[in-house]
Amino acid sequence: NQIKSIDISKPTNQTALTIIPPFELWEIINHHRISDTPSTNLDKWMPHLNLFFGFVQPEHFYEVHENINKLN
């Protein structure tokens, strides 16, 4: 399983690579987010950690997904 090369020369702020915690942890995480996050964003975004913001163009999602799966 070889990892494919992907053009990352034009990142976009419309995508991000994130870690999303399990749903059962969202309530406790949101409890701590309330002090740091405007309430409108709590409803808009689930708890997450951005690893890269300004990520690949959407047309490369499939290749990125395949490459990440090969890292397991």
Short mmCIF file of N, CA and C in Angstrom, two decimals:
data_model
loop_
_atom_site.label_atom_id
_atom_site.label_comp_id
_atom_site.label_asym_id
_atom_site.label_seq_id
_atom_site.Cartn_x
_atom_site.Cartn_y
_atom_site.Cartn_z
N ASN A 1 0.83 -1.20 0.00
CA ASN A 1 0.00 0.00 0.00
C ASN A 1 0.86 1.25 0.00
N GLN A 2 0.96 1.86 -1.13
CA GLN A 2 1.78 3.05 -1.27
C GLN A 2 0.92 4.30 -1.08
N ILE A 3 1.47 5.28 -0.37
CA ILE A 3 0.77 6.54 -0.15
C ILE A 3 0.90 7.39 -1.41
N LYS A 4 -0.24 7.94 -1.86
CA LYS A 4 -0.27 8.76 -3.07
C LYS A 4 0.16 10.19 -2.75
N SER A 5 0.82 10.80 -3.70
CA SER A 5 1.19 12.20 -3.60
C SER A 5 -0.04 13.06 -3.88
N ILE A 6 -0.24 14.09 -3.08
CA ILE A 6 -1.40 14.99 -3.22
C ILE A 6 -0.89 16.42 -3.31
N ASP A 7 -1.46 17.18 -4.22
CA ASP A 7 -1.09 18.59 -4.37
C ASP A 7 -1.63 19.38 -3.18
N ILE A 8 -0.74 19.84 -2.33
CA ILE A 8 -1.14 20.64 -1.18
C ILE A 8 -0.65 22.08 -1.31
N SER A 9 -0.31 22.47 -2.54
CA SER A 9 0.24 23.79 -2.76
C SER A 9 -0.81 24.90 -2.67
N LYS A 10 -2.08 24.53 -2.70
CA LYS A 10 -3.15 25.53 -2.64
C LYS A 10 -4.14 25.17 -1.54
N PRO A 11 -3.73 25.31 -0.26
CA PRO A 11 -4.68 25.00 0.81
C PRO A 11 -5.86 25.97 0.78
N THR A 12 -6.97 25.54 1.30
CA THR A 12 -8.17 26.37 1.34
C THR A 12 -8.67 26.49 2.77
N ASN A 13 -9.20 27.67 3.10
CA ASN A 13 -9.76 27.84 4.44
C ASN A 13 -11.19 27.31 4.52
N GLN A 14 -11.62 26.59 3.51
CA GLN A 14 -12.93 25.95 3.52
C GLN A 14 -12.86 24.53 4.06
N THR A 15 -11.65 24.04 4.32
CA THR A 15 -11.50 22.67 4.83
C THR A 15 -10.50 22.64 5.97
N ALA A 16 -10.59 21.60 6.77
CA ALA A 16 -9.66 21.39 7.88
C ALA A 16 -9.53 19.90 8.14
N LEU A 17 -8.39 19.52 8.69
CA LEU A 17 -8.22 18.16 9.18
C LEU A 17 -8.40 18.24 10.69
N THR A 18 -9.39 17.54 11.21
CA THR A 18 -9.74 17.66 12.62
C THR A 18 -9.80 16.30 13.30
N ILE A 19 -9.73 16.36 14.62
CA ILE A 19 -10.03 15.21 15.47
C ILE A 19 -11.35 15.54 16.15
N ILE A 20 -12.32 14.65 16.02
CA ILE A 20 -13.62 14.83 16.66
C ILE A 20 -13.74 13.77 17.74
N PRO A 21 -13.90 14.19 19.00
CA PRO A 21 -13.98 13.20 20.09
C PRO A 21 -15.30 12.43 20.02
N PRO A 22 -15.35 11.30 20.70
CA PRO A 22 -16.59 10.52 20.74
C PRO A 22 -17.75 11.35 21.29
N PHE A 23 -18.93 11.11 20.75
CA PHE A 23 -20.12 11.87 21.12
C PHE A 23 -20.36 11.89 22.63
N GLU A 24 -20.09 10.79 23.29
CA GLU A 24 -20.37 10.72 24.73
C GLU A 24 -19.50 11.67 25.55
N LEU A 25 -18.47 12.26 24.96
CA LEU A 25 -17.62 13.23 25.66
C LEU A 25 -18.01 14.68 25.37
N TRP A 26 -18.90 14.90 24.41
CA TRP A 26 -19.23 16.26 23.99
C TRP A 26 -19.78 17.12 25.13
N GLU A 27 -20.64 16.57 25.97
CA GLU A 27 -21.25 17.36 27.05
C GLU A 27 -20.20 17.91 28.01
N ILE A 28 -19.28 17.07 28.44
CA ILE A 28 -18.25 17.54 29.36
C ILE A 28 -17.30 18.52 28.67
N ILE A 29 -16.99 18.28 27.41
CA ILE A 29 -16.12 19.20 26.67
C ILE A 29 -16.83 20.54 26.50
N ASN A 30 -18.11 20.51 26.11
CA ASN A 30 -18.85 21.76 25.93
C ASN A 30 -18.96 22.55 27.22
N HIS A 31 -19.04 21.86 28.33
CA HIS A 31 -19.06 22.54 29.63
C HIS A 31 -17.83 23.43 29.78
N HIS A 32 -16.68 22.95 29.35
CA HIS A 32 -15.44 23.73 29.44
C HIS A 32 -15.31 24.73 28.30
N ARG A 33 -15.93 24.47 27.18
CA ARG A 33 -15.86 25.39 26.04
C ARG A 33 -16.68 26.65 26.28
N ILE A 34 -17.69 26.59 27.12
CA ILE A 34 -18.60 27.72 27.32
C ILE A 34 -17.85 28.99 27.71
N SER A 35 -16.83 28.88 28.51
CA SER A 35 -16.11 30.07 28.97
C SER A 35 -15.24 30.68 27.88
N ASP A 36 -14.84 29.89 26.87
CA ASP A 36 -13.93 30.36 25.83
C ASP A 36 -14.56 30.55 24.46
N THR A 37 -15.77 30.06 24.27
CA THR A 37 -16.37 30.02 22.94
C THR A 37 -17.67 30.80 22.93
N PRO A 38 -17.84 31.70 21.95
CA PRO A 38 -19.15 32.37 21.84
C PRO A 38 -20.27 31.34 21.70
N SER A 39 -21.39 31.59 22.33
CA SER A 39 -22.47 30.59 22.36
C SER A 39 -22.96 30.22 20.97
N THR A 40 -22.89 31.14 20.01
CA THR A 40 -23.32 30.80 18.65
C THR A 40 -22.44 29.72 18.04
N ASN A 41 -21.16 29.70 18.39
CA ASN A 41 -20.27 28.68 17.85
C ASN A 41 -20.47 27.32 18.50
N LEU A 42 -20.96 27.30 19.73
CA LEU A 42 -21.23 26.01 20.39
C LEU A 42 -22.31 25.26 19.63
N ASP A 43 -23.27 25.98 19.09
CA ASP A 43 -24.34 25.33 18.33
C ASP A 43 -23.89 25.01 16.90
N LYS A 44 -22.94 25.79 16.39
CA LYS A 44 -22.52 25.63 15.00
C LYS A 44 -21.52 24.50 14.82
N TRP A 45 -20.59 24.35 15.76
CA TRP A 45 -19.50 23.39 15.61
C TRP A 45 -19.48 22.41 16.77
N MET A 46 -19.34 21.15 16.44
CA MET A 46 -19.17 20.13 17.47
C MET A 46 -17.77 20.29 18.08
N PRO A 47 -17.54 19.74 19.27
CA PRO A 47 -16.19 19.79 19.83
C PRO A 47 -15.21 19.16 18.84
N HIS A 48 -14.09 19.82 18.65
CA HIS A 48 -13.09 19.30 17.71
C HIS A 48 -11.75 19.96 17.98
N LEU A 49 -10.73 19.35 17.45
CA LEU A 49 -9.37 19.88 17.51
C LEU A 49 -8.86 19.96 16.08
N ASN A 50 -8.58 21.18 15.62
CA ASN A 50 -8.04 21.34 14.27
C ASN A 50 -6.56 20.98 14.26
N LEU A 51 -6.20 20.03 13.42
CA LEU A 51 -4.79 19.72 13.21
C LEU A 51 -4.22 20.62 12.12
N PHE A 52 -5.01 20.81 11.07
CA PHE A 52 -4.65 21.72 9.99
C PHE A 52 -5.90 22.49 9.59
N PHE A 53 -5.83 23.79 9.67
CA PHE A 53 -6.91 24.63 9.14
C PHE A 53 -6.30 25.43 8.01
N GLY A 54 -6.93 25.33 6.87
CA GLY A 54 -6.30 25.69 5.63
C GLY A 54 -5.73 24.38 5.10
N PHE A 55 -6.65 23.50 4.71
CA PHE A 55 -6.28 22.13 4.33
C PHE A 55 -6.45 21.98 2.82
N VAL A 56 -6.52 20.76 2.34
CA VAL A 56 -6.53 20.49 0.90
C VAL A 56 -7.86 20.88 0.25
N GLN A 57 -7.80 21.04 -1.05
CA GLN A 57 -9.01 21.30 -1.83
C GLN A 57 -9.96 20.11 -1.70
N PRO A 58 -11.28 20.36 -1.66
CA PRO A 58 -12.24 19.27 -1.47
C PRO A 58 -12.09 18.12 -2.46
N GLU A 59 -11.65 18.39 -3.67
CA GLU A 59 -11.52 17.30 -4.64
C GLU A 59 -10.43 16.30 -4.27
N HIS A 60 -9.62 16.61 -3.26
CA HIS A 60 -8.56 15.69 -2.81
C HIS A 60 -8.95 14.90 -1.56
N PHE A 61 -10.17 15.09 -1.07
CA PHE A 61 -10.58 14.40 0.16
C PHE A 61 -10.43 12.89 0.07
N TYR A 62 -10.86 12.30 -1.04
CA TYR A 62 -10.80 10.84 -1.15
C TYR A 62 -9.36 10.36 -1.02
N GLU A 63 -8.42 11.01 -1.72
CA GLU A 63 -7.01 10.60 -1.65
C GLU A 63 -6.46 10.77 -0.24
N VAL A 64 -6.82 11.87 0.42
CA VAL A 64 -6.36 12.09 1.79
C VAL A 64 -6.90 10.99 2.70
N HIS A 65 -8.18 10.68 2.56
CA HIS A 65 -8.79 9.62 3.36
C HIS A 65 -8.07 8.30 3.15
N GLU A 66 -7.80 7.97 1.91
CA GLU A 66 -7.09 6.74 1.60
C GLU A 66 -5.69 6.73 2.23
N ASN A 67 -4.98 7.85 2.12
CA ASN A 67 -3.63 7.92 2.68
C ASN A 67 -3.64 7.79 4.20
N ILE A 68 -4.58 8.45 4.87
CA ILE A 68 -4.66 8.35 6.33
C ILE A 68 -4.97 6.91 6.74
N ASN A 69 -5.85 6.25 6.03
CA ASN A 69 -6.16 4.85 6.36
C ASN A 69 -4.95 3.94 6.19
N LYS A 70 -4.07 4.26 5.29
CA LYS A 70 -2.87 3.45 5.09
C LYS A 70 -1.86 3.60 6.23
N LEU A 71 -2.03 4.62 7.05
CA LEU A 71 -1.11 4.83 8.17
C LEU A 71 -1.39 3.91 9.34
N ASN A 72 -2.55 3.28 9.36
CA ASN A 72 -2.91 2.37 10.47
C ASN A 72 -2.05 1.13 10.46
#
